[in-house]
Amino acid sequence: MSERAEVSGTPSVAEAPDPSEALDPSEALDERIADDLRGGLRVGGFVILAAVHFGLALPALLTQLDRYRHPWMQLAAFGLLTLIMVVDALPVRPGRRRSPRWVAAGLAGSLLAAAVATSQLPSAHFLATPHWTFLEIGWFGVLLLFGRLGATLLFIACHVVLTLGQLLLSGLPTRQAAAGMAVSALAICAFQVAAAVMARLLRDCAATAGATAREQERVHTEAAISARIHADQRARYEDLHHSVLPLLAGLADGSLDLADARVRRRCAFETARLRRLFAERDHAADPLVHELRAAIGVAERKGVEVRLAVRGAAAEVPRHLRRALTEPVFAALTTAEHSARATVVRGGGLVRVSVVTDVPGADIPEPTDPGVQLRTVRSEERLWVEAAYVVRAQSPPRRTQAS
């Protein structure tokens, strides 16, 4: 009693995904939700900044242009801020964020423009209409550092400290003017801080929404898997109900006798089918060959010498087609008495499973799937059975018999 496997052909090797490109589905979901919120809020932040820049700062600059010592410096600062806005408004590829270098450059350019424009003001004009940059510099921090509350607050604080330093260099204002400046600074910064806090809260909401969606997806996946397993178990039970259970009932009540060769063959065939059902639950690199070995094991237990030959790389064959391919082969293989040779051939758009046994009178069932072709050849001492499946184009079942 032996089994010899002959394997040829080059096995297919699955290409390993690039780790840098492989994303966990839950992480991808979180990123997608966060990107959607970030994109919408970025548009909203840009609209606010554009309204402040062109609706408030630009009219204040133009109406006070003749009061600056060097008007061109004010225009240059306004142009630099406009350039930063235009560049930041350029579309970003989905899934990508702003470059840290660009964010740093945009923040530095904003502070530079504020310092240059403010340097042209006397102390009496600080935080008044001529001081147009104080209205909008903090909004650049909110837009460029969107969602990073600590960094945004630090930028706004730096801008306030920079303005205070320039104010001290220009000369100390009166107590009444200083109080008015403090109220103006507090009002302007309060809106900017509120926007930064809102951005952080919305970022947290995106994370919560991603976690909720991920949990829902997990629950739905588990429900679908459970339903699929339940349906598969019911299908297995129905299959056993129509084949194995009547056999066991007949053996139990004595209506079937194990001394009868046909009963023994039927028992061997159903045993092979049961072992195939168990094999279907295994994780095998080549499921078709793995399930065929179930019938080979049954034949070997009877003392049959079985040789197995495999040609070609493993091909993906659905479970119902594997059953249709192996059922006729099982019927022939389990009736063998002394020797048998099983062959699996894959290639040329075909998957073929065949067996040659020393019992030509075996009953071979028809394939259970119309896409499987069956051929049998009988002689005085041998039986050849082949079940073939056309991968590229299915054909109706065909059966030929010669003797």
Coordinates of C-alpha atoms in Angstrom, one line a residue:
M1 CA 0.0 0.0 0.0
S2 CA 1.7 3.2 -1.2
E3 CA 1.1 6.6 -2.6
R4 CA 3.6 8.2 -5.0
A5 CA 3.2 11.8 -6.0
E6 CA 4.7 13.2 -9.2
V7 CA 4.5 16.9 -9.5
S8 CA 5.7 19.0 -12.4
G9 CA 5.2 22.5 -13.6
T10 CA 6.2 25.8 -11.9
P11 CA 4.0 26.7 -9.0
S12 CA 2.5 30.1 -9.1
V13 CA 4.0 32.5 -6.6
A14 CA 1.8 35.3 -5.4
E15 CA 3.4 38.7 -5.5
A16 CA 3.8 40.1 -2.0
P17 CA 2.2 43.5 -1.7
D18 CA 4.5 46.4 -1.1
P19 CA 4.3 47.1 2.7
S20 CA 4.4 50.8 2.0
E21 CA 1.2 50.4 -0.1
A22 CA -0.6 48.0 2.1
L23 CA -3.1 49.7 4.3
D24 CA -5.2 48.3 7.1
P25 CA -8.9 48.6 6.0
S26 CA -9.8 50.3 9.3
E27 CA -7.0 52.8 9.0
A28 CA -8.1 53.5 5.4
L29 CA -11.6 54.1 6.6
D30 CA -10.4 56.6 9.2
E31 CA -8.2 58.4 6.7
R32 CA -11.0 58.6 4.2
I33 CA -13.4 60.2 6.7
A34 CA -10.7 62.5 8.0
D35 CA -9.8 63.6 4.5
D36 CA -13.4 64.3 3.6
L37 CA -13.8 66.5 6.7
R38 CA -10.4 68.1 6.3
G39 CA -11.1 68.9 2.7
G40 CA -14.5 70.6 3.5
L41 CA -13.2 72.5 6.4
R42 CA -10.1 73.6 4.6
V43 CA -12.4 75.1 1.9
G44 CA -14.3 76.9 4.7
G45 CA -11.1 78.2 6.3
F46 CA -9.9 79.4 3.0
V47 CA -13.1 81.3 2.4
I48 CA -12.9 83.0 5.8
L49 CA -9.3 84.0 5.2
A50 CA -10.1 85.3 1.6
A51 CA -13.0 87.3 3.0
V52 CA -10.7 88.9 5.7
H53 CA -7.8 89.4 3.3
F54 CA -9.7 91.0 0.4
G55 CA -12.8 92.3 2.2
L56 CA -11.2 93.9 5.3
A57 CA -7.4 94.1 5.0
L58 CA -7.3 95.3 1.3
P59 CA -9.8 98.2 1.8
A60 CA -7.9 99.2 5.0
L61 CA -4.6 99.2 3.1
L62 CA -5.8 101.1 0.1
T63 CA -7.6 103.8 2.1
Q64 CA -4.5 104.4 4.3
L65 CA -1.9 103.9 1.6
D66 CA -0.8 107.6 1.6
R67 CA -0.2 107.6 5.3
Y68 CA 2.6 105.0 5.2
R69 CA 6.3 106.0 5.0
H70 CA 7.0 103.4 2.3
P71 CA 3.7 102.3 0.6
W72 CA 5.5 99.8 -1.6
M73 CA 6.5 97.8 1.5
Q74 CA 2.8 97.5 2.4
L75 CA 2.0 96.4 -1.1
A76 CA 4.8 93.9 -1.0
A77 CA 3.6 92.4 2.3
F78 CA 0.1 92.2 0.9
G79 CA 1.4 90.5 -2.3
L80 CA 3.4 88.0 -0.2
L81 CA 0.3 87.0 1.8
T82 CA -1.7 86.7 -1.4
L83 CA 0.9 84.4 -2.8
I84 CA 0.8 82.2 0.2
M85 CA -3.0 82.0 0.0
V86 CA -2.9 81.1 -3.7
V87 CA -0.2 78.4 -3.3
D88 CA -2.0 76.9 -0.4
A89 CA -5.2 76.8 -2.4
L90 CA -3.7 74.5 -5.0
P91 CA -5.3 71.0 -4.9
V92 CA -3.6 68.4 -2.9
R93 CA -3.6 64.7 -4.1
P94 CA -6.2 62.7 -2.1
G95 CA -4.6 60.9 0.9
R96 CA -1.7 63.4 1.0
R97 CA -1.3 66.3 3.4
R98 CA 0.6 69.5 3.1
S99 CA 4.3 69.2 3.1
P100 CA 5.8 70.2 6.5
R101 CA 8.3 72.4 4.7
W102 CA 5.6 74.3 3.0
V103 CA 3.7 74.8 6.2
A104 CA 6.8 76.1 7.9
A105 CA 7.6 78.4 4.9
G106 CA 4.0 79.7 4.9
L107 CA 4.0 80.5 8.6
A108 CA 7.4 82.2 8.4
G109 CA 6.3 84.2 5.4
S110 CA 3.2 85.3 7.2
L111 CA 5.1 86.5 10.2
L112 CA 7.7 88.2 7.9
A113 CA 4.9 90.1 6.0
A114 CA 3.4 91.2 9.4
A115 CA 6.7 92.4 10.7
V116 CA 7.5 94.4 7.5
A117 CA 4.0 96.0 7.3
T118 CA 3.9 96.8 11.0
S119 CA 7.4 98.4 11.0
Q120 CA 6.0 101.3 9.0
L121 CA 3.5 102.3 11.6
P122 CA 3.8 104.7 14.5
S123 CA 2.7 103.5 17.9
A124 CA -0.6 105.4 17.7
H125 CA -1.7 103.4 14.7
F126 CA -1.2 99.9 16.2
L127 CA -4.3 97.7 16.0
A128 CA -6.1 100.5 14.3
T129 CA -7.3 100.7 10.7
P130 CA -3.8 101.2 9.2
H131 CA -2.6 98.0 11.0
W132 CA -4.4 95.7 8.5
T133 CA -2.0 92.7 9.0
F134 CA -3.2 92.1 12.6
L135 CA -6.7 91.2 11.2
E136 CA -5.5 88.2 9.2
I137 CA -2.1 86.8 10.2
G138 CA -3.7 84.6 12.9
W139 CA -6.0 83.1 10.2
F140 CA -3.0 82.0 8.3
G141 CA -2.0 79.9 11.3
V142 CA -5.5 78.5 11.6
L143 CA -5.5 77.5 7.9
L144 CA -2.0 76.1 7.6
L145 CA -2.0 74.3 11.0
F146 CA -5.6 73.1 10.7
G147 CA -6.5 70.7 13.5
R148 CA -3.3 71.1 15.5
L149 CA -4.6 73.2 18.3
G150 CA -1.3 73.6 20.3
A151 CA 0.7 74.7 17.2
T152 CA -2.0 77.1 16.2
L153 CA -2.2 78.8 19.6
L154 CA 1.6 79.0 19.7
F155 CA 1.6 80.7 16.3
I156 CA -1.0 83.2 17.4
A157 CA 0.9 83.9 20.5
C158 CA 4.1 84.5 18.5
H159 CA 2.3 87.0 16.3
V160 CA 1.0 88.8 19.4
V161 CA 4.4 88.9 21.0
L162 CA 6.0 90.1 17.7
T163 CA 3.4 92.9 17.5
L164 CA 4.0 93.8 21.1
G165 CA 7.7 94.0 20.6
Q166 CA 7.4 96.3 17.6
L167 CA 4.9 98.4 19.6
L168 CA 7.5 98.9 22.4
L169 CA 10.2 99.8 19.8
S170 CA 7.9 102.4 18.3
G171 CA 7.1 104.0 21.6
L172 CA 4.8 103.4 24.5
P173 CA 1.2 104.4 23.9
T174 CA -1.0 106.2 26.4
R175 CA -2.9 104.1 29.0
Q176 CA -6.2 104.8 27.2
A177 CA -4.7 103.8 23.8
A178 CA -3.1 100.7 25.3
A179 CA -6.5 99.6 26.8
G180 CA -8.2 100.0 23.4
M181 CA -5.4 98.0 21.7
A182 CA -5.8 95.2 24.3
V183 CA -9.6 95.0 23.6
S184 CA -9.0 94.9 19.9
A185 CA -6.3 92.3 20.1
L186 CA -8.5 90.2 22.4
A187 CA -11.5 90.4 20.1
I188 CA -9.5 89.5 17.0
C189 CA -7.6 86.6 18.6
A190 CA -10.7 85.3 20.2
F191 CA -12.3 84.5 16.8
Q192 CA -9.0 82.9 15.6
V193 CA -8.7 80.8 18.8
A194 CA -12.3 79.7 18.5
A195 CA -11.8 78.6 14.9
A196 CA -8.7 76.6 16.0
V197 CA -10.6 74.9 18.8
M198 CA -13.5 74.1 16.4
A199 CA -11.0 72.6 13.9
R200 CA -9.6 70.4 16.7
L201 CA -13.0 69.3 17.8
L202 CA -14.0 68.4 14.2
R203 CA -10.8 66.4 13.8
D204 CA -11.7 64.4 17.0
C205 CA -15.2 64.0 15.5
A206 CA -13.7 62.5 12.4
A207 CA -11.7 60.0 14.5
T208 CA -14.9 59.1 16.4
A209 CA -16.9 58.7 13.2
G210 CA -14.2 56.5 11.8
A211 CA -14.2 54.3 14.8
T212 CA -18.0 54.1 14.7
A213 CA -18.0 53.2 11.0
R214 CA -15.2 50.6 11.6
E215 CA -17.3 49.0 14.4
Q216 CA -20.3 48.9 12.2
E217 CA -18.3 47.3 9.4
R218 CA -17.0 44.7 11.8
V219 CA -20.5 43.8 13.0
H220 CA -21.8 43.6 9.5
T221 CA -18.8 41.4 8.4
E222 CA -19.3 39.1 11.4
A223 CA -23.0 38.8 10.6
A224 CA -22.3 38.1 6.9
I225 CA -19.7 35.5 7.9
S226 CA -22.1 33.8 10.3
A227 CA -24.8 33.7 7.7
R228 CA -22.4 32.2 5.2
I229 CA -21.2 29.6 7.6
H230 CA -24.8 28.8 8.6
A231 CA -25.8 28.4 4.9
D232 CA -22.8 26.3 4.2
Q233 CA -23.6 24.0 7.2
R234 CA -27.2 23.6 6.0
A235 CA -26.0 22.7 2.5
R236 CA -23.7 20.1 4.0
Y237 CA -26.5 18.7 6.1
E238 CA -28.8 18.5 3.1
D239 CA -26.1 16.7 1.1
L240 CA -25.6 14.2 4.0
H241 CA -29.4 13.8 4.4
H242 CA -29.8 12.6 0.9
S243 CA -26.8 10.3 0.7
V244 CA -25.2 9.3 4.0
L245 CA -28.2 9.1 6.3
P246 CA -30.2 6.7 4.2
L247 CA -27.1 4.5 4.0
L248 CA -26.6 4.5 7.8
A249 CA -30.3 3.9 8.3
G250 CA -30.2 0.9 6.0
L251 CA -27.2 -0.6 7.8
A252 CA -28.9 0.0 11.2
D253 CA -32.2 -1.7 10.3
G254 CA -30.6 -4.5 8.4
S255 CA -32.0 -3.7 5.0
L256 CA -28.5 -3.2 3.7
D257 CA -25.9 -6.0 4.1
L258 CA -22.2 -5.3 4.2
A259 CA -21.6 -8.7 2.6
D260 CA -23.0 -7.2 -0.6
A261 CA -20.2 -5.7 -2.7
R262 CA -22.4 -2.9 -4.0
V263 CA -23.1 -1.9 -0.4
R264 CA -19.4 -1.8 0.5
R265 CA -18.7 0.3 -2.6
R266 CA -21.4 2.7 -1.6
C267 CA -20.0 2.9 1.9
A268 CA -16.5 3.6 0.5
F269 CA -17.9 6.2 -1.8
E270 CA -19.8 8.0 0.9
T271 CA -16.8 7.8 3.2
A272 CA -14.7 9.5 0.6
R273 CA -17.3 12.3 0.2
L274 CA -17.4 12.8 4.0
R275 CA -13.6 13.0 4.1
R276 CA -13.8 15.5 1.3
L277 CA -16.2 17.7 3.3
F278 CA -13.7 17.7 6.1
A279 CA -10.9 18.5 3.7
E280 CA -12.8 21.5 2.3
R281 CA -12.5 23.2 5.7
D282 CA -8.7 23.0 5.6
H283 CA -6.5 25.8 4.4
A284 CA -4.5 24.1 1.6
A285 CA -2.3 25.6 -1.1
D286 CA -3.9 23.2 -3.6
P287 CA -7.5 22.5 -2.5
L288 CA -8.3 20.2 -5.5
V289 CA -5.4 17.9 -4.8
H290 CA -5.9 18.0 -1.1
E291 CA -9.5 16.9 -1.5
L292 CA -8.6 14.2 -4.0
R293 CA -6.3 12.7 -1.4
A294 CA -9.4 12.1 0.8
A295 CA -10.5 9.4 -1.7
I296 CA -7.0 8.1 -2.1
G297 CA -6.9 7.6 1.7
V298 CA -10.1 5.6 1.6
A299 CA -8.8 3.4 -1.2
E300 CA -5.5 2.8 0.5
R301 CA -7.3 1.6 3.7
K302 CA -8.7 -1.2 1.5
G303 CA -5.2 -2.2 0.5
V304 CA -5.2 -0.5 -3.0
E305 CA -1.9 0.8 -4.3
V306 CA -2.6 4.3 -5.5
R307 CA -0.2 6.5 -7.5
L308 CA -0.9 10.2 -7.9
A309 CA 0.5 12.5 -10.6
V310 CA 0.0 16.2 -10.6
R311 CA 0.8 18.4 -13.7
G312 CA 0.7 22.1 -13.9
A313 CA 0.4 24.9 -11.4
A314 CA -2.5 25.1 -9.0
A315 CA -5.5 26.9 -10.5
E316 CA -8.4 28.5 -8.6
V317 CA -11.4 26.3 -8.9
P318 CA -14.6 27.1 -7.0
R319 CA -15.8 24.6 -4.4
H320 CA -18.9 23.4 -6.4
L321 CA -16.7 22.7 -9.5
R322 CA -14.2 20.8 -7.4
R323 CA -17.0 18.6 -6.2
A324 CA -18.2 18.1 -9.7
L325 CA -14.7 17.2 -10.8
T326 CA -14.0 14.7 -8.0
E327 CA -17.3 12.9 -7.7
P328 CA -16.9 10.7 -10.7
V329 CA -13.2 10.0 -9.8
F330 CA -14.2 9.2 -6.3
A331 CA -16.8 6.6 -7.5
A332 CA -14.1 4.9 -9.6
L333 CA -11.3 5.2 -7.1
T334 CA -13.2 3.8 -4.1
T335 CA -14.2 0.7 -6.1
A336 CA -10.6 -0.2 -7.1
E337 CA -9.4 -3.6 -5.7
H338 CA -5.7 -3.7 -6.2
S339 CA -4.2 -0.7 -8.1
A340 CA -5.2 2.7 -9.3
R341 CA -3.5 5.7 -10.8
A342 CA -5.0 9.3 -10.3
T343 CA -3.9 12.3 -12.4
V344 CA -4.5 16.0 -12.1
V345 CA -3.6 18.1 -15.1
R346 CA -3.9 21.9 -15.3
G347 CA -3.0 24.0 -18.3
G348 CA -4.3 25.2 -21.7
G349 CA -7.5 26.6 -20.1
L350 CA -8.4 23.1 -18.7
V351 CA -8.5 21.4 -15.3
R352 CA -8.7 17.6 -15.7
V353 CA -8.9 15.0 -13.0
S354 CA -8.7 11.3 -14.1
V355 CA -8.2 7.9 -12.7
V356 CA -7.5 4.4 -14.0
T357 CA -8.6 1.5 -11.9
D358 CA -8.8 -2.3 -12.2
V359 CA -12.6 -2.5 -11.8
P360 CA -14.3 -1.8 -15.2
G361 CA -17.8 -2.4 -13.9
A362 CA -18.0 0.6 -11.5
D363 CA -21.0 2.9 -11.7
I364 CA -19.9 6.4 -12.5
P365 CA -22.3 9.2 -11.6
E366 CA -22.9 12.2 -13.9
P367 CA -21.2 15.5 -13.0
T368 CA -23.3 17.7 -10.7
D369 CA -22.3 20.8 -12.7
P370 CA -23.0 21.4 -16.4
G371 CA -19.6 23.0 -17.0
V372 CA -17.8 19.7 -16.3
Q373 CA -17.3 17.2 -19.1
L374 CA -17.1 13.5 -18.3
R375 CA -15.5 10.7 -20.3
T376 CA -15.2 7.0 -19.5
V377 CA -13.4 4.3 -21.3
R378 CA -13.9 0.7 -20.3
S379 CA -12.0 -2.4 -21.3
E380 CA -12.0 -6.0 -20.0
E381 CA -9.7 -5.2 -17.1
R382 CA -9.5 -1.4 -16.8
L383 CA -11.7 1.6 -16.3
W384 CA -10.6 5.1 -17.2
V385 CA -12.6 8.1 -16.0
E386 CA -11.8 11.7 -16.7
A387 CA -13.7 14.8 -15.5
A388 CA -12.6 18.1 -17.2
Y389 CA -13.5 21.7 -16.6
V390 CA -13.0 24.3 -19.3
V391 CA -11.7 27.4 -17.5
R392 CA -12.1 29.9 -20.4
A393 CA -15.4 28.6 -21.9
Q394 CA -17.8 26.2 -20.4
S395 CA -19.3 23.4 -22.5
P396 CA -22.4 21.3 -21.9
P397 CA -21.8 17.8 -20.3
R398 CA -20.7 15.1 -22.7
R399 CA -20.4 11.4 -22.0
T400 CA -18.8 8.8 -24.2
Q401 CA -18.4 5.1 -23.4
A402 CA -16.3 2.5 -25.2
S403 CA -15.7 -1.1 -24.4

